[in-house]
Structure formats: C-alpha cells, structure tokens
C-alpha cells in the first residue's frame, strides 16, 4: 500500500507569476487566490477559551459543485505565526497561495499567544494543540464553498505529529500530509538530529557519542522527576530548579576528561545544563517525549503523504520515512512517501542542509515540492 519516490530537484521551472495584491474589505485579491482574515473561538483540552486568528485562502472564481478541497496548515515546534515565518521565509504563505492557484483552499492560523491569537503557550501540551487543530478543521470544513469531505491536514516538522493526532481522532479528515514530519518518537528524533548536526559540523564521532549518551541520561532523569512529582502532587517546588539539580551531575559525568573547548563544542557546559532544564520542564516536552507517531498512524482512516529532503538534518529522511512506510504497510494504510534530493528541512534546494544555510537560500518550499503535493492531492481527491 506504500508508494515510494526519490526525486531530484534538477527540473525545469515555470516562470513565477507576478502577484499584484489589492486590499479591500479585509480581503486580498490576487491572481489565482482570495485571502480573508478570520478568527475562531473554542475551548482547549484544559477548558480554557482560546481565540485563533488566521487567514483563509481560497481559489479565485466560482467554486466547483460540492465546494473546494481544503486543508489546515499546522506549524512545527515553537511559537510561530500563521506563515510559519523563519529567517525571512514564509513557507505557509507560499503553500497557501500556490495551492489556491491549483484549486485547493487552506486555513493557516497564528499559534496561541502569537500574532492575533490569544491563549497561554507555556503550559500547554500536545493535546491542547490538537484541540486547536480540531477547531481549525471544523471551521474550515464548514466554511462557505468548502467541501468537508475533501478537507485534510498538512503539518510541517513537529506539526506532522499533531496532524496525525487529530486525524486519528477525527475520522472525517480526508487526508494527512507530513512535510519533514517524524515517524520516530521525539526521543529518537532528537538523538538523530543532534548526531546529524554535530557530525555535519565536523565534530569527532567520539565526542558526538558522548553528547548522545548524555542526552539519554537526561531523558531518563526527566522521567524520574516527572514520576516523582506525579506521586507527590503537593510538591510545589520549581520544576526548572529541580531538573537543573538532577542534570548537573549527569553533565559533569559525561564531560569528565574533556577540556573547555571540547565541552563547548558538544554543549556539555553549565549553561547547556540550564537550557536542558528549561526545555524539559515544559509540560509540552514531557508529554511529547512519550508520544510515538506510529501509534497514531496505525489509527488513520485516510491516505497519508510524507515528504522529506535527503539533506534534512532536523528530521532524518531515511529513518523516519522508513518507519512511516513500515507502519502503513502493517496497517494497510494508503501512503505515498517521497525523498527530495538536495533539499533541507524547509524543502529548499541546498548544498549541505545546515540550519545556517536557510536564510541565504531560495524559496521555501521549492516549486518541485509544491508540484508533487498538488499532483498527489489531485490523484486522491
């Protein structure tokens, strides 16, 4: 049930269309699409009211019978605006406008606490974000001129996991697209990510191995602290301080025998210790560490498309796509996976895939990725 493709980014490119935007009555009209600012109100998994502000992008012209196919765009990790703006790039704006020109509508929203959206971000879990996505899907699926039976989800990076979580619960979701989404657990993904990044920087294998061993110990210590706090709910001690105290001896042990330069090279310093404590104190991270995307893939009732770049140093294409394919085959889920050659985590044409390259590279995502996505959607819809 799985189709696998490897694609080179050496291809003939269509000339970019010049989009002349005219703003009127809160809508932006351009060649091939119409944009409108929207807001939706709902309650999250903890019962708190959240207002999500976003942009509804629809194709220009008369809607087909039954309405336009559509999808919700889901950002990756961290607080991001509706365009998933990063280093001068606006991937979701690019995707939304391209897809509208191909006859597919999209909804993209600011993360809670970002831009026009309200709500608390610091103490949320992945289940709160899944509730946000459910509200966005319901809004989009029931919007005017939208075909609810052809409305799906597209998640980038960690947003791919959130898309799976929503689709596993909402059987009406028509499809899921994962752009550089993990098929492995967060623990495995973080270990691979660190290995790929540090090795790419030329750090010796022995030092990389030390960092990975230290990370495994930090994950185990986090589990112990979380379990201890769960057993003693009356414990009101500061989570960051508690984890920092637990992490210090672990980092000292793994840094033993290294000089100052080596410690700095692989991040086994006091400053790194506190940074890890801040990250692991987050309820979001504590839950995400224990989420396995495979559990949600196995429960899908819709088709799945997974794209990765072979130069992605944040979500390894080989291991993650292999895991996605394996689970889909095991559970008879229709799945299409594609590896794009010489492309990075943002699906830009690149040389090394290093994060430091992102800002200086071209459009994100590259037109080839958009063309392949459009072709897949046309096929399944």
XYZ file of C-alpha atoms in Angstrom:
381
model
C 0.000 0.000 0.000
C 3.037 2.268 0.147
C 4.462 4.052 -2.870
C 7.978 5.410 -2.509
C 9.649 8.006 -4.698
C 13.056 9.659 -4.805
C 13.117 12.905 -6.746
C 15.943 15.140 -7.861
C 15.369 18.886 -7.691
C 17.026 19.370 -11.091
C 13.947 20.175 -13.132
C 12.558 22.756 -15.483
C 10.973 25.605 -13.558
C 7.961 27.575 -14.554
C 8.355 31.322 -14.566
C 6.964 32.861 -11.395
C 3.757 34.818 -11.792
C 3.783 38.424 -10.679
C 1.115 38.696 -7.981
C -0.403 42.155 -7.682
C -2.303 42.401 -4.406
C -5.271 44.699 -3.905
C -6.601 45.006 -0.344
C -10.305 45.662 0.048
C -12.769 44.988 2.886
C -10.339 42.724 4.731
C -9.717 40.530 1.688
C -6.690 40.282 -0.587
C -7.423 39.568 -4.229
C -4.628 38.291 -6.426
C -4.104 36.222 -9.490
C -5.483 32.821 -8.622
C -6.484 33.309 -4.979
C -8.566 35.292 -2.487
C -7.433 35.825 1.123
C -9.525 36.789 4.135
C -8.614 37.281 7.796
C -10.681 35.088 10.103
C -10.901 34.278 13.815
C -12.392 31.328 15.663
C -13.139 30.792 19.330
C -13.021 27.471 21.149
C -12.002 25.779 24.400
C -8.760 23.823 24.635
C -8.157 20.434 26.256
C -7.961 22.143 29.664
C -11.248 24.006 29.171
C -9.667 27.421 28.600
C -11.099 29.736 25.952
C -8.775 30.447 23.050
C -9.224 32.752 20.067
C -7.265 31.715 16.995
C -6.596 34.310 14.295
C -5.752 33.195 10.808
C -6.016 33.561 7.061
C -8.457 31.686 4.849
C -7.048 31.404 1.324
C -9.430 30.223 -1.380
C -9.154 29.836 -5.151
C -10.356 32.736 -7.241
C -13.561 32.268 -9.195
C -16.638 30.074 -8.908
C -16.351 27.085 -6.579
C -16.935 23.635 -8.090
C -20.048 21.679 -7.237
C -19.662 20.463 -3.662
C -17.074 23.110 -2.824
C -13.299 23.421 -2.893
C -10.985 20.748 -1.439
C -9.157 22.243 1.538
C -6.559 21.697 4.245
C -5.453 23.156 7.565
C -1.758 24.107 7.741
C -0.078 23.151 11.047
C 3.176 24.753 12.193
C 6.155 22.944 13.701
C 7.693 23.274 17.166
C 7.905 26.595 18.986
C 5.734 29.705 18.844
C 5.106 30.604 15.209
C 2.836 32.878 13.248
C 0.385 31.745 10.582
C 3.001 31.918 7.820
C 5.464 29.799 9.835
C 7.815 32.738 9.282
C 11.509 31.967 9.732
C 14.657 33.818 8.666
C 12.843 35.839 6.032
C 10.898 32.856 4.656
C 7.113 32.362 4.854
C 6.565 28.706 3.893
C 2.857 28.573 4.728
C 2.063 31.712 2.768
C 3.856 30.158 -0.215
C 1.957 26.867 0.184
C -1.432 28.543 0.687
C -1.193 30.760 -2.384
C 0.206 28.043 -4.620
C -2.459 25.536 -3.580
C -5.249 28.086 -4.149
C -3.992 28.520 -7.706
C -4.378 24.723 -8.055
C -7.943 24.762 -6.718
C -7.316 23.905 -3.038
C -8.289 26.195 -0.146
C -6.270 26.487 3.073
C -6.585 27.837 6.604
C -3.449 28.883 8.466
C -3.559 30.329 11.999
C -1.174 32.042 14.394
C -0.167 29.709 17.231
C -1.839 30.553 20.532
C -0.268 33.618 22.131
C 1.274 34.670 18.787
C 0.118 37.455 16.468
C -3.651 37.792 16.655
C -4.246 34.582 18.632
C -4.893 34.541 22.361
C -4.211 31.854 24.937
C -1.331 30.647 27.037
C 1.532 28.837 25.323
C 3.978 27.960 28.108
C 1.909 25.364 29.972
C 0.140 23.635 27.100
C 0.591 20.031 25.987
C 0.335 18.483 22.500
C -3.281 17.628 23.332
C -4.110 21.332 23.699
C -2.660 21.980 20.257
C -4.595 19.010 18.875
C -7.760 20.684 20.210
C -6.753 23.882 18.395
C -6.338 21.905 15.176
C -9.730 20.253 15.637
C -11.323 23.718 15.963
C -9.499 24.897 12.830
C -10.546 21.809 10.863
C -14.185 22.214 11.899
C -14.131 25.887 10.945
C -12.569 25.181 7.542
C -14.662 22.124 6.727
C -17.878 24.063 7.336
C -16.813 27.321 5.701
C -18.702 28.574 2.662
C -17.800 26.861 -0.629
C -15.565 24.248 1.120
C -16.048 20.518 0.546
C -15.969 18.992 4.028
C -15.466 15.505 2.566
C -12.242 16.675 0.914
C -10.763 18.644 3.820
C -7.492 17.397 5.315
C -4.400 18.429 7.248
C -0.846 19.445 6.374
C 1.761 19.586 9.129
C 5.376 20.657 8.877
C 8.010 19.068 11.118
C 6.500 18.508 14.583
C 3.235 19.742 13.093
C 3.163 16.427 11.240
C 2.787 14.603 14.557
C -0.023 16.945 15.612
C -1.754 16.299 12.283
C -1.594 12.554 12.941
C -3.038 13.034 16.440
C -6.010 14.980 15.075
C -6.635 12.623 12.136
C -6.556 9.576 14.419
C -9.417 11.075 16.475
C -11.363 12.778 13.679
C -12.427 10.130 11.176
C -13.763 12.812 8.826
C -10.276 14.129 7.998
C -9.831 13.362 4.303
C -6.021 13.142 4.147
C -2.807 13.936 6.012
C 0.338 15.481 4.550
C 3.565 15.374 6.579
C 6.302 17.730 5.398
C 9.506 16.643 7.171
C 7.359 15.077 9.867
C 8.831 12.486 12.237
C 7.931 8.824 12.045
C 10.119 8.084 15.069
C 9.497 9.150 18.656
C 10.647 12.564 19.854
C 13.481 10.918 21.829
C 14.771 9.124 18.759
C 14.310 12.203 16.590
C 16.257 14.445 18.991
C 19.102 11.936 19.198
C 19.312 11.613 15.406
C 19.009 15.374 14.983
C 21.911 16.027 17.336
C 24.042 13.322 15.722
C 23.398 14.657 12.211
C 24.026 18.305 13.134
C 27.205 17.743 15.133
C 28.693 15.274 12.644
C 27.900 17.695 9.836
C 29.898 20.333 11.696
C 32.891 18.016 11.722
C 32.745 17.082 15.405
C 34.622 13.791 16.066
C 32.490 10.659 16.432
C 33.723 10.052 19.979
C 32.532 13.473 21.156
C 29.171 13.090 19.407
C 28.731 9.748 21.139
C 29.340 11.441 24.493
C 26.641 14.015 23.815
C 24.130 11.358 22.780
C 24.872 9.242 25.872
C 24.381 12.343 27.999
C 21.067 13.099 26.304
C 19.795 9.585 27.007
C 20.680 10.054 30.675
C 18.908 13.436 30.730
C 15.764 11.874 29.267
C 15.836 9.155 31.934
C 16.328 11.732 34.699
C 13.391 13.732 33.346
C 11.210 10.621 33.501
C 12.220 10.099 37.124
C 11.475 13.686 38.141
C 8.104 13.649 36.346
C 7.168 10.352 38.022
C 8.209 11.694 41.422
C 6.131 14.846 41.022
C 3.135 12.776 39.867
C 3.434 10.658 43.008
C 3.593 13.811 45.131
C 1.153 16.332 43.613
C 1.571 18.540 46.663
C 5.155 19.222 45.567
C 5.234 22.887 44.567
C 8.989 23.158 44.047
C 10.220 24.888 40.914
C 10.383 22.367 38.046
C 13.317 24.058 36.337
C 15.414 24.160 39.522
C 14.538 20.547 40.290
C 15.602 19.363 36.854
C 18.701 21.562 36.846
C 19.860 19.931 40.085
C 19.220 16.484 38.615
C 21.007 17.305 35.363
C 24.206 18.880 36.750
C 25.895 15.655 37.924
C 24.867 13.918 34.688
C 26.513 16.554 32.516
C 29.596 16.694 34.760
C 29.973 12.919 34.492
C 29.741 12.894 30.697
C 32.091 15.889 30.401
C 34.769 14.327 32.593
C 38.203 14.388 30.971
C 37.259 16.950 28.306
C 38.921 20.336 28.038
C 36.947 23.583 27.927
C 36.897 23.725 24.135
C 35.613 20.178 23.787
C 32.872 20.803 26.362
C 31.755 23.885 24.473
C 31.924 22.061 21.144
C 29.308 19.480 22.190
C 27.422 21.606 24.709
C 28.351 19.826 27.924
C 28.593 23.029 29.975
C 26.762 24.602 32.896
C 24.869 26.875 30.513
C 23.750 23.878 28.466
C 22.552 22.196 31.656
C 20.192 25.048 32.497
C 18.960 25.153 28.906
C 18.058 21.479 29.044
C 16.269 22.047 32.366
C 14.183 24.855 30.847
C 13.249 22.654 27.881
C 12.433 19.539 29.880
C 10.414 21.466 32.468
C 7.866 22.230 29.759
C 4.657 20.148 30.071
C 4.602 20.073 26.271
C 8.027 18.426 26.041
C 7.313 15.997 28.863
C 4.258 14.704 27.002
C 5.797 14.854 23.514
C 8.778 12.754 24.628
C 6.381 9.878 25.207
C 4.364 10.190 22.007
C 5.037 7.702 19.229
C 3.723 8.847 15.821
C 3.347 5.178 14.859
C 0.504 4.825 17.373
C -1.489 7.481 15.513
C -0.527 6.357 12.006
C -1.929 2.934 12.864
C -5.322 4.516 13.597
C -5.655 6.536 10.397
C -8.678 6.040 8.176
C -7.376 8.306 5.406
C -4.479 8.474 2.942
C -1.090 9.713 4.120
C 1.588 11.602 2.182
C 5.059 12.080 3.684
C 7.789 14.224 2.097
C 11.367 14.684 3.332
C 14.556 16.205 1.983
C 17.635 13.995 1.888
C 19.730 16.853 3.366
C 17.356 17.413 6.302
C 19.477 17.490 9.458
C 16.484 18.044 11.775
C 14.287 15.101 10.761
C 16.336 12.383 9.070
C 14.647 11.345 5.824
C 15.879 7.755 5.686
C 14.929 6.528 9.134
C 11.705 8.494 9.509
C 10.227 7.681 6.105
C 11.194 4.028 6.560
C 9.273 3.933 9.854
C 6.227 5.625 8.308
C 6.241 3.150 5.406
C 6.618 0.203 7.793
C 3.650 1.193 9.944
C 1.449 1.985 6.944
C 2.214 -1.414 5.411
C 1.462 -3.149 8.706
C -1.951 -1.498 8.973
C -2.880 -1.393 5.275
C -2.887 2.411 5.086
C -2.516 4.063 1.689
C 0.741 6.000 1.880
C 2.965 7.906 -0.518
C 6.499 8.807 0.585
C 8.935 10.954 -1.359
C 12.574 11.873 -0.733
C 13.675 15.077 -2.447
C 17.357 15.111 -3.360
C 19.498 18.096 -2.269
C 16.727 19.590 -0.134
C 16.731 20.578 3.532
C 14.199 20.741 6.377
C 12.466 23.714 4.738
C 12.487 21.954 1.338
C 14.921 24.424 -0.160
C 17.497 23.464 -2.757
C 20.707 23.320 -0.720
C 24.323 22.205 -0.534
C 24.705 20.835 2.989
C 21.305 21.072 4.691
C 22.808 23.024 7.604
C 20.481 25.324 9.531
C 22.933 28.152 8.896
C 22.096 27.937 5.178
C 18.353 28.559 5.500
C 18.411 32.343 5.365
C 20.561 32.598 2.244
C 18.683 30.019 0.175
C 15.725 30.418 -2.178
C 12.016 29.821 -1.849
C 10.662 27.587 0.880
C 9.298 25.182 -0.148
C 10.729 24.712 -3.610
C 8.284 24.617 -6.545
C 9.061 20.961 -7.218
C 7.678 20.020 -3.798
C 4.555 22.098 -4.394
C 4.019 20.471 -7.786
C 4.360 16.969 -6.337
C 1.972 17.802 -3.498
C -0.592 19.206 -5.906
C -0.321 16.109 -8.098
C -0.829 13.794 -5.097
C -3.886 15.722 -3.929
C -5.389 15.663 -7.403
C -4.875 11.899 -7.525
C -6.528 11.081 -4.208
C -9.299 13.683 -4.368
